[in-house]
Coordinates of N, CA and C in Angstrom, one line a residue:
Chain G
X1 N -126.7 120.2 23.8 CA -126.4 119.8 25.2 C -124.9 119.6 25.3
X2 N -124.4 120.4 26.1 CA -123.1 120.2 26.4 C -122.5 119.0 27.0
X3 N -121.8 118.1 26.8 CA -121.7 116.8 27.4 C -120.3 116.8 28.6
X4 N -119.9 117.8 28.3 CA -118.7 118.4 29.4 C -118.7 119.6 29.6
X5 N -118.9 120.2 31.2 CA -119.0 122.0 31.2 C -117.8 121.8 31.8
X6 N -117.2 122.9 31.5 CA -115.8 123.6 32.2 C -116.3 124.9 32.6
X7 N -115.7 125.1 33.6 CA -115.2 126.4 34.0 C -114.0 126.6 34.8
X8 N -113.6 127.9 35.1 CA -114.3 129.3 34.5 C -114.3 129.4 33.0
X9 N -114.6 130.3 32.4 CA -114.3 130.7 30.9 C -113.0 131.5 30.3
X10 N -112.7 132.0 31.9 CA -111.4 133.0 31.4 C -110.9 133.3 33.0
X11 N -109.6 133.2 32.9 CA -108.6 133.5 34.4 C -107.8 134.1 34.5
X12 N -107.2 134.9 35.2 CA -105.9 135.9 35.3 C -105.4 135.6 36.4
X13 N -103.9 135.2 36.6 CA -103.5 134.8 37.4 C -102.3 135.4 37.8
X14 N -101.5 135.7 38.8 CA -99.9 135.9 38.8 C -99.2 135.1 38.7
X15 N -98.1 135.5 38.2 CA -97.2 134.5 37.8 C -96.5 133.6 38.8
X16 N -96.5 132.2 39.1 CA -96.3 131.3 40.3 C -97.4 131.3 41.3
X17 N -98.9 131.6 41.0 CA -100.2 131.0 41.3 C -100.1 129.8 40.5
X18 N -101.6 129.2 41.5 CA -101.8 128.2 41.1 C -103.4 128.0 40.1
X19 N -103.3 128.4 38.9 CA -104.6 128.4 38.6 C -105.0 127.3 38.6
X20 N -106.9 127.0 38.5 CA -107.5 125.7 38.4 C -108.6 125.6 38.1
X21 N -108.7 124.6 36.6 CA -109.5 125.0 35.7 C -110.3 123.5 36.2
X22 N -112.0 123.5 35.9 CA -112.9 122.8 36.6 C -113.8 121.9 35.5
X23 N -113.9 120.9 35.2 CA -114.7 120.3 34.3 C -115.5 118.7 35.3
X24 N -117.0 119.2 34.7 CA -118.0 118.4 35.4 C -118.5 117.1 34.1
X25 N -119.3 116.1 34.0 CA -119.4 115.5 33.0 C -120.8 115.2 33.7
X26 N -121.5 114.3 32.9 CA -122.9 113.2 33.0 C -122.5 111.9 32.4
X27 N -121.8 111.6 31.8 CA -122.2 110.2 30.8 C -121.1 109.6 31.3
X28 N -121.6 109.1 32.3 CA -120.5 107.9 33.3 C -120.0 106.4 32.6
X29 N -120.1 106.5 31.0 CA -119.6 105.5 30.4 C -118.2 106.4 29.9
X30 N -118.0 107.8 30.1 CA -116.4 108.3 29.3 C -115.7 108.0 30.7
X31 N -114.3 107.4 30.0 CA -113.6 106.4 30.4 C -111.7 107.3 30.2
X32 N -111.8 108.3 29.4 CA -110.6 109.0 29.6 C -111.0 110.6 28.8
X33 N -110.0 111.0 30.1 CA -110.3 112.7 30.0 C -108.9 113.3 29.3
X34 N -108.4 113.6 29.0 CA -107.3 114.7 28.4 C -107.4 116.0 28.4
X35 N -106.6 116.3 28.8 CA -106.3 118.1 28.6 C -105.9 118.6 27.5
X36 N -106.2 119.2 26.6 CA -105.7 120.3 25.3 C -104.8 121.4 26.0
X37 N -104.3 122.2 25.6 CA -103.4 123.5 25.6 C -103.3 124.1 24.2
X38 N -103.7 124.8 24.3 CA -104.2 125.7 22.4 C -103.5 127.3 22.8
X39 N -102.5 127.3 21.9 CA -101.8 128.8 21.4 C -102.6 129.3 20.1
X40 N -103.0 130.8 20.2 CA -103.2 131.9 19.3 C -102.5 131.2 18.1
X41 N -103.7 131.0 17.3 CA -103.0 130.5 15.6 C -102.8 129.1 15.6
X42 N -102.9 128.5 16.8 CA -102.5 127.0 16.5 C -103.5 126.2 16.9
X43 N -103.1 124.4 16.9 CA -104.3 124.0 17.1 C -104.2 123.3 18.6
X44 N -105.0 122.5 18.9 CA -104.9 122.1 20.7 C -103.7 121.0 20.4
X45 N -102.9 120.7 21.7 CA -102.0 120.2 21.6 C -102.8 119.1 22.8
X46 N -101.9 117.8 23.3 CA -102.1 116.9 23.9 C -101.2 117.8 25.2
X47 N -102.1 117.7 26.6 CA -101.4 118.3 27.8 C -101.0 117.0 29.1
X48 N -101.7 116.4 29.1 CA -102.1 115.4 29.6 C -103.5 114.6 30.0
X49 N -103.1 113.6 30.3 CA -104.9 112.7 30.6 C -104.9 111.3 31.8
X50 N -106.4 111.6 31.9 CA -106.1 110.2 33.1 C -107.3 109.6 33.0
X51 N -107.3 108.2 33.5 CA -108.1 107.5 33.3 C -108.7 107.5 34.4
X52 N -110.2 107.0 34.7 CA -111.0 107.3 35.9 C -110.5 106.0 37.3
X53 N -109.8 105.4 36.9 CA -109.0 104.3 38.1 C -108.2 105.2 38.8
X54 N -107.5 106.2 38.6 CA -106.9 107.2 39.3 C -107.2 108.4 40.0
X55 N -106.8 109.0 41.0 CA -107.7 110.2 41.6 C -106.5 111.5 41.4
X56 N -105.5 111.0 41.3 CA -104.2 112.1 40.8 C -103.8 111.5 39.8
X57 N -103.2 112.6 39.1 CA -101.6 112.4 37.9 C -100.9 113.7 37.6
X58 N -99.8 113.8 37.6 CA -98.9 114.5 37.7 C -97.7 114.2 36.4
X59 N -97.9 115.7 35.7 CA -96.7 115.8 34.3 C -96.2 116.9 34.5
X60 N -95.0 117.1 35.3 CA -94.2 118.3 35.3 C -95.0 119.2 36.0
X61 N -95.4 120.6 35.8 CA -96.1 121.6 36.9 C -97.7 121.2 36.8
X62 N -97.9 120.2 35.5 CA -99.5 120.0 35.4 C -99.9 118.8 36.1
X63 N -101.2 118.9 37.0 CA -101.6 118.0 37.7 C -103.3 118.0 37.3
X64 N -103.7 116.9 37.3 CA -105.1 116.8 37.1 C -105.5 116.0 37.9
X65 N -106.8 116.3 38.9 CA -107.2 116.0 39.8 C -108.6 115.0 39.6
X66 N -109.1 113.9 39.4 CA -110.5 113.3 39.5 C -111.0 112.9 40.3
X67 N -112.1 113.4 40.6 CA -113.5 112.7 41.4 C -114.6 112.1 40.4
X68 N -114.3 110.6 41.0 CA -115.1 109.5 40.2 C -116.5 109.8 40.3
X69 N -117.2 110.0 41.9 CA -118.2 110.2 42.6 C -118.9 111.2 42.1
X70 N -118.1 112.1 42.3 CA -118.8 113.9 41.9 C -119.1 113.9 40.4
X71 N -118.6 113.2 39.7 CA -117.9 113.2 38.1 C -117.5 114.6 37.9
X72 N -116.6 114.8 38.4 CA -115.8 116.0 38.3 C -114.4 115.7 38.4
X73 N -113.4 116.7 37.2 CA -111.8 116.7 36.8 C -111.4 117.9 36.7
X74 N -110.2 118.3 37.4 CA -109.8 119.6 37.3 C -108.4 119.7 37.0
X75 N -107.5 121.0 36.5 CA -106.3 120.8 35.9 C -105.8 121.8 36.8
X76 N -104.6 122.0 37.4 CA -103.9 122.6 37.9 C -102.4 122.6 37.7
X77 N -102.4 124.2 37.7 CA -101.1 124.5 36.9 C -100.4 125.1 38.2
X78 N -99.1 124.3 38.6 CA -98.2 124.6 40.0 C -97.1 126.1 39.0
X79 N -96.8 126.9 40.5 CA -95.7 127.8 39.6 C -95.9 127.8 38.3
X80 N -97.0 128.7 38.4 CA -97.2 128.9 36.2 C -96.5 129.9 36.1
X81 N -96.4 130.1 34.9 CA -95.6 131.1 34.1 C -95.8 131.6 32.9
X82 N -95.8 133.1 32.4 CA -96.3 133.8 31.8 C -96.3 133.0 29.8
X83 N -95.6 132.2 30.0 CA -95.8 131.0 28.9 C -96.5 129.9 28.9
X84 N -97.4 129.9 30.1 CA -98.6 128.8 30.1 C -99.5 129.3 29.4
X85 N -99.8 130.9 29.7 CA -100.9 132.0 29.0 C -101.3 131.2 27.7
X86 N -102.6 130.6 27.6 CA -103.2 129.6 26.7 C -104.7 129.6 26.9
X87 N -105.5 129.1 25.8 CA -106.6 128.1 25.8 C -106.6 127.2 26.7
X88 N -107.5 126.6 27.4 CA -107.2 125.4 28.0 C -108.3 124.5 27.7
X89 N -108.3 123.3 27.3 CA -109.8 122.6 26.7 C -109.6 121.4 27.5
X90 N -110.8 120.8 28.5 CA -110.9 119.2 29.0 C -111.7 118.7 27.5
X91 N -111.4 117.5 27.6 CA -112.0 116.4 26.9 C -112.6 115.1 27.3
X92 N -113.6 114.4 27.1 CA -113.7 112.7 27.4 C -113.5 112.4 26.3
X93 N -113.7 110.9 26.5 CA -114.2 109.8 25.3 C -114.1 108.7 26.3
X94 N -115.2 107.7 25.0 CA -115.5 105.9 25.5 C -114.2 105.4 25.0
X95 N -113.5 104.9 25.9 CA -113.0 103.7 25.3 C -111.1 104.3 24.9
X96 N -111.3 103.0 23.5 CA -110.5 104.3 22.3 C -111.4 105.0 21.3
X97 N -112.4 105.4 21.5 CA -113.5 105.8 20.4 C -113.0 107.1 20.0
X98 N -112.9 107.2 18.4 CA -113.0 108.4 17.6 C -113.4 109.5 18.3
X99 N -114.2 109.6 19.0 CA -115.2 110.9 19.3 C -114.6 111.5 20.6
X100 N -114.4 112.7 20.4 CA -114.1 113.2 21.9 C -114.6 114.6 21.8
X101 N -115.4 114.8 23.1 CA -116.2 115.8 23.8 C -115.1 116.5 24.3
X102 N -115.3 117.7 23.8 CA -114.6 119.0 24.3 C -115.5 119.8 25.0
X103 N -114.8 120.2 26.0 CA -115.5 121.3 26.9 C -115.2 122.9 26.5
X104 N -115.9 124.0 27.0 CA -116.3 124.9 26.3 C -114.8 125.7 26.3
X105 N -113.7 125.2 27.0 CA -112.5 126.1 27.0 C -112.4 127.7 28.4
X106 N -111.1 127.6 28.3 CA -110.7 128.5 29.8 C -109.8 129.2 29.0
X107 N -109.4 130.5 29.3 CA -108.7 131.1 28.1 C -107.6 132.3 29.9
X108 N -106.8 131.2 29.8 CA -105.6 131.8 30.9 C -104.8 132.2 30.8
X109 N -104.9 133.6 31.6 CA -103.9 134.7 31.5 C -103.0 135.0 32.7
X110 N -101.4 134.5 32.6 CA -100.8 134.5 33.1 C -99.7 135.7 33.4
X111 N -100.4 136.7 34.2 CA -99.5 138.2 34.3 C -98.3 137.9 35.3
X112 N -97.0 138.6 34.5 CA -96.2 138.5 34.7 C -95.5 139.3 36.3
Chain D
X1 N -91.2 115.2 7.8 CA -92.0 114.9 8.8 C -93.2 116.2 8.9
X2 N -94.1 116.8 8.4 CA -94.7 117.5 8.4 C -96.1 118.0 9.3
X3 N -96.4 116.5 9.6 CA -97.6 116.4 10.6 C -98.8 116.6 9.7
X4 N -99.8 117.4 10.6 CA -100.9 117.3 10.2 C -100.9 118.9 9.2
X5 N -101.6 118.8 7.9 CA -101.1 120.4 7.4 C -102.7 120.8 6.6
X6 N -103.1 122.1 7.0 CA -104.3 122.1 6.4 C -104.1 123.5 5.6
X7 N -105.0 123.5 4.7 CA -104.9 125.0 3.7 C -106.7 124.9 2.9
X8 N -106.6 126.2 2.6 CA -105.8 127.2 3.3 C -106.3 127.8 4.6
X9 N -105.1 128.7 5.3 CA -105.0 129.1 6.6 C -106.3 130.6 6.8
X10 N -106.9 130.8 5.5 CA -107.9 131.6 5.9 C -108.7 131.7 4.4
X11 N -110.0 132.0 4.9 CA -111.2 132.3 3.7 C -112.3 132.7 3.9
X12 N -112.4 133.9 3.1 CA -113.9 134.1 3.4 C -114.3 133.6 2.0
X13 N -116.2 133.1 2.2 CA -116.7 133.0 1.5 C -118.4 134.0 1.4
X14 N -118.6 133.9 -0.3 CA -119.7 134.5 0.6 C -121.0 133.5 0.3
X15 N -121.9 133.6 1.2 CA -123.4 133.1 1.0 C -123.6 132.4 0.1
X16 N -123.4 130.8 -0.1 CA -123.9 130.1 -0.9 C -122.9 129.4 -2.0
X17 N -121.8 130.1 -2.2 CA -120.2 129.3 -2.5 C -119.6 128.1 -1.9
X18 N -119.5 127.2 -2.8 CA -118.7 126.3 -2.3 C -117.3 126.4 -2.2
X19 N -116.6 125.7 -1.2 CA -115.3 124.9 -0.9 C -114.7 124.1 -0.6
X20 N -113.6 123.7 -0.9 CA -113.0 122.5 -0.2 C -112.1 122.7 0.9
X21 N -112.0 122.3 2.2 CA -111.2 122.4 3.0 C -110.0 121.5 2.9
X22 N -108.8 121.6 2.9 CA -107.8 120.7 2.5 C -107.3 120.0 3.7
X23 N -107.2 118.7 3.8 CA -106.6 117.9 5.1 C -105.4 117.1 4.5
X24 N -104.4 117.1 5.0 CA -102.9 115.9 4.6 C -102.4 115.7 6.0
X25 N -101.7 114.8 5.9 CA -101.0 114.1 7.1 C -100.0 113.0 6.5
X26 N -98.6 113.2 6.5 CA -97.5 112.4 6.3 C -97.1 111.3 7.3
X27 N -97.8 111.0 8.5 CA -97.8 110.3 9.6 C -98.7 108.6 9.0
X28 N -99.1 108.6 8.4 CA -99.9 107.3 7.7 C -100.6 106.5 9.3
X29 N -101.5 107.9 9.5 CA -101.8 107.6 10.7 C -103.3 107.7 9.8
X30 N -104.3 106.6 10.4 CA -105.6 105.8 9.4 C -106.7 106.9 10.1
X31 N -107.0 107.1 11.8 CA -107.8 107.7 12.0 C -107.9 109.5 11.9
X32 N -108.8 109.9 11.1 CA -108.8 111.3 11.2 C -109.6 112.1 11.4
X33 N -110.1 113.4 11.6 CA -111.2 113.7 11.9 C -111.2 115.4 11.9
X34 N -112.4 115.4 11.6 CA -113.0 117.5 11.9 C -113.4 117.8 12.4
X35 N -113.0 119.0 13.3 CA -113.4 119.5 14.2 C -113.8 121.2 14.0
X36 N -115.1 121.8 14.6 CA -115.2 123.1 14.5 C -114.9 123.9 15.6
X37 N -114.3 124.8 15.7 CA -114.6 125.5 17.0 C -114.8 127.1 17.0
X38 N -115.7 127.0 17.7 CA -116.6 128.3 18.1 C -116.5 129.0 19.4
X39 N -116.2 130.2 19.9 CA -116.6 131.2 20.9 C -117.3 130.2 22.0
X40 N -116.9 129.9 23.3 CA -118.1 129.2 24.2 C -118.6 128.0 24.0
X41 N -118.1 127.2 22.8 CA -118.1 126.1 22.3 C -117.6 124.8 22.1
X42 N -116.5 125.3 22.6 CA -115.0 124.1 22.4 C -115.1 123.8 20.9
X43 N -114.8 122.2 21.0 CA -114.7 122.0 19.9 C -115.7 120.6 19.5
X44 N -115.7 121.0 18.5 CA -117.3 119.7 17.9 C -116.9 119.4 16.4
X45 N -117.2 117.8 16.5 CA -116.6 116.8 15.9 C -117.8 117.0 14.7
X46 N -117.2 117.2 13.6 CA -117.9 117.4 12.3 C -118.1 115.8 11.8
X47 N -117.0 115.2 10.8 CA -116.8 114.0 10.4 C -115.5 113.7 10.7
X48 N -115.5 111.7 10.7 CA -114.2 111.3 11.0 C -114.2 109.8 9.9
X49 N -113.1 109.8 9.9 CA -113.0 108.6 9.1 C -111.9 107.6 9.6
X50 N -112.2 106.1 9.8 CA -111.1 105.5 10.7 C -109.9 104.6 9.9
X51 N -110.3 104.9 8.2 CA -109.0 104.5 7.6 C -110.1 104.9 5.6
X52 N -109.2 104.7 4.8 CA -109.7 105.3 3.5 C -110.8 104.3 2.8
X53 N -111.8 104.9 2.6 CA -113.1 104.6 1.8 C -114.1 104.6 3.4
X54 N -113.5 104.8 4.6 CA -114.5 104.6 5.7 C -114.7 105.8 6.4
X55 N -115.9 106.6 6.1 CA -116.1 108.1 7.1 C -117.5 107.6 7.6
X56 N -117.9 108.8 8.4 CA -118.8 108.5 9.4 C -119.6 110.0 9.8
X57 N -120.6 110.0 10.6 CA -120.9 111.9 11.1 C -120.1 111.8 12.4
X58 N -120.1 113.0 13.4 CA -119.8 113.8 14.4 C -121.4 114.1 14.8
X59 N -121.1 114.6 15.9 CA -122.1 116.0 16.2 C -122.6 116.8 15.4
X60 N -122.1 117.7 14.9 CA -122.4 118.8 13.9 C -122.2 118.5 12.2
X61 N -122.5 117.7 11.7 CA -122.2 117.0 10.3 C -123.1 117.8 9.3
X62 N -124.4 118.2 9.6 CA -125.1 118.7 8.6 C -124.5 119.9 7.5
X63 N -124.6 120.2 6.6 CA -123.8 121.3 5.5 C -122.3 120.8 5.1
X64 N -122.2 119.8 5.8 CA -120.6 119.5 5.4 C -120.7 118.2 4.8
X65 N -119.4 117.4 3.4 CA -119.2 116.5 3.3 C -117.6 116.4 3.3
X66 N -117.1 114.6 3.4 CA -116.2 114.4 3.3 C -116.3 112.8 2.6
X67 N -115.1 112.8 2.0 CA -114.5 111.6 1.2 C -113.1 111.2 1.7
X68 N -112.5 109.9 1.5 CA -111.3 109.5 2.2 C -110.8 108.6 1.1
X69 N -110.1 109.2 -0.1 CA -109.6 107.9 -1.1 C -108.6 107.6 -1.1
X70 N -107.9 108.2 -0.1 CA -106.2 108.0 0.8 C -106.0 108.2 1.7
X71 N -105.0 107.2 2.5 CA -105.0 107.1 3.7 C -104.4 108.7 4.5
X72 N -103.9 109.5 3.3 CA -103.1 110.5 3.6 C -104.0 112.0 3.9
X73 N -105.4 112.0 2.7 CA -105.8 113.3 2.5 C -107.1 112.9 3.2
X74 N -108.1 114.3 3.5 CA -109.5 113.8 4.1 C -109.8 115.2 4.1
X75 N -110.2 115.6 3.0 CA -110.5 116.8 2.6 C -112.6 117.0 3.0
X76 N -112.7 118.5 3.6 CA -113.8 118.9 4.0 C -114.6 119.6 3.3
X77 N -116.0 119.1 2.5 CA -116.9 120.3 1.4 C -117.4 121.0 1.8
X78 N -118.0 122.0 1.8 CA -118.9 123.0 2.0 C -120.0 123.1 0.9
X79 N -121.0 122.6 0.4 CA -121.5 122.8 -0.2 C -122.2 123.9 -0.9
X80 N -122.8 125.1 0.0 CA -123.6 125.9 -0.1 C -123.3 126.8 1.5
X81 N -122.8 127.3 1.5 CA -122.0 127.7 2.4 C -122.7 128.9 3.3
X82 N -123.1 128.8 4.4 CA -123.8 129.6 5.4 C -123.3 130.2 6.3
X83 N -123.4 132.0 6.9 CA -123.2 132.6 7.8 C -122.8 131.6 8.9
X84 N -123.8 130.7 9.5 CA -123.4 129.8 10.5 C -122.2 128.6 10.6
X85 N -121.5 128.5 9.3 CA -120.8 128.1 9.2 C -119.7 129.1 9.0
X86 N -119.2 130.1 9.6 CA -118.1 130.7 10.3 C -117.7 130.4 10.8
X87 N -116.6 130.0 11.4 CA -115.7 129.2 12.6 C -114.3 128.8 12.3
X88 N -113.5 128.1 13.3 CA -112.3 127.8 12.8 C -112.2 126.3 13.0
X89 N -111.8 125.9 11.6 CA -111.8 124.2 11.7 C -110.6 123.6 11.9
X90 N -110.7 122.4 12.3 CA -109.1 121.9 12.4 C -109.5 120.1 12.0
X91 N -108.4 119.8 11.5 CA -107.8 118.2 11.1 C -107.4 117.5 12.7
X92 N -107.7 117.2 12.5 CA -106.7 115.7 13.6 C -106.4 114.3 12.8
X93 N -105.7 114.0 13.5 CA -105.1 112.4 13.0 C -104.6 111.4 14.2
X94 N -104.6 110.4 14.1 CA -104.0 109.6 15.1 C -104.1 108.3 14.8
X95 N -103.0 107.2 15.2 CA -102.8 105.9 14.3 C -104.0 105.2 15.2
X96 N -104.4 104.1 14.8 CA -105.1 103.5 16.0 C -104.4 102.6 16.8
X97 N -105.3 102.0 17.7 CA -104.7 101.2 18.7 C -104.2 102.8 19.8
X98 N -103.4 103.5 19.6 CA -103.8 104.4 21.0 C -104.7 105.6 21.8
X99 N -105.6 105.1 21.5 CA -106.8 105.9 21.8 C -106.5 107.3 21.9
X100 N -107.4 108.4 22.4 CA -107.6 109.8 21.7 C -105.9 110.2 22.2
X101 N -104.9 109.4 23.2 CA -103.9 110.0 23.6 C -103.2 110.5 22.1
X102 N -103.3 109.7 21.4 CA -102.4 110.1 19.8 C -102.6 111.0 19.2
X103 N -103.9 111.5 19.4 CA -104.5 112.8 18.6 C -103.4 114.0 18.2
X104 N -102.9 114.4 16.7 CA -102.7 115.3 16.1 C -103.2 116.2 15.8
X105 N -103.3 117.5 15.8 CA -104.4 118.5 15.1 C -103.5 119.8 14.0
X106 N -104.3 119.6 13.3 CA -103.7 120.9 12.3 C -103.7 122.5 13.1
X107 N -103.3 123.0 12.2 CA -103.0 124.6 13.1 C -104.7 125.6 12.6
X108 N -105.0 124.8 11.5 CA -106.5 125.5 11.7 C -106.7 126.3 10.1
X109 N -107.9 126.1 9.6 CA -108.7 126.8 9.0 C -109.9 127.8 9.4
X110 N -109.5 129.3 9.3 CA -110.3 130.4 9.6 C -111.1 130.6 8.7
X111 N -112.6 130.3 8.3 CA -113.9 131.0 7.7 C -114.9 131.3 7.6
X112 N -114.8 132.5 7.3 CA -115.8 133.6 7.5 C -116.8 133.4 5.9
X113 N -117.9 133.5 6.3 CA -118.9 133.7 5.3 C -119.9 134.6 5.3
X114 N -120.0 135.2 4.3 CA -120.6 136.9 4.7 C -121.7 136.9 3.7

């Protein structure tokens, strides 16, 4: 049972669109969401994260959007560029707990 | 300053061979953990351990073990090693006190078992 769905699974975008990647949850005890960014050969990196007290946050062209209500978080990349071209993975977790739920991944293609 | 380093970076095994997956981290960061990831799957928490002599399961723990007799290494067994256990694995680390924001991840172990 998937404990976070994302979508889409894969995007193609032009370069300075706005793609926007969609992640839904159930277990209204996860308490902070993070974004991964994973390059070919590497592992996920930290992209940003927000806690569910907030309905924006904003790191440079990345913005992540939450709805407390819907239990839905989405990531949006402003003016992307053909070097965002990546994996993209949401995550929860309780608390600071060890454990964090990964969503099934968006694999975005940023045409130049 | 090395980070998180895992080896090796690829293996096939075949049906029923054991291995060891190798995890180090020069960060003397206590929490660490394993992760699989699969096609459509993200990524799923194998085992974690939150400082040395202390591991725990994940999600997906069955066919795998781990040991922690330093705070540095947290090496992954494969006992008997299965087709379904193809995937690519990764390390994480992170000190505690800042929740998953700290998370480190290795660059990955690719294996295939045929």
């Amino acid at each position: 049972q998937q404990q976070v769905k994302q979508s889409p699974q894969s995007l193609i975008v032009q370069k300075g669109g706005i793609p926007i990647i969609n992640c839904a949850y159930e277990n209204t005890a996860f308490d902070y969401f993070p974004w991964y960014q994973q390059f070919p050969g590497k592992g996920p990196a930290l992209l940003i994260a927000i806690r569910p007290d907030v309905s924006e946050k904003k790191e440079g062209r990345f913005t992540i959007s939450f709805n407390k209500s819907a239990k839905q978080f989405s990531l949006h990349i402003m003016d992307s560029q053909p070097g965002d071209s990546a994996t993209y993975f949401c995550a929860a977790s309780i608390g600071g707990a060890q454990k964090l739920v990964f969503g099934q991944g968006t694999r975005l293609t940023i045409n130049p | 300053n090395a980070g998180v380093t895992q080896t090796p970076k690829f293996q096939v095994l075949k049906t029923g061979q054991s291995m060891t997956l190798q995890c180090a981290q020069d960060m003397n960061h206590e929490y660490m953990s394993w992760y699989r990831q699969d096609p459509g799957m993200g990524l799923r928490l194998i085992h974690y351990s939150v400082g040395a002599g202390i591991t725990d399961q994940g999600e997906v723990p069955n066919g795998y073990n781990v040991s922690r007799s330093t705070t540095e290494d947290f090496p992954l067994r494969l006992l008997s090693a299965a087709p379904s256990q193809t995937s690519v694995y990764f390390c994480a680390s992170r000190p505690p006190g800042q929740g998953v924001n700290g998370y480190t991840f290795g660059s990955g172990t690719r294996l295939t078992v045929v």
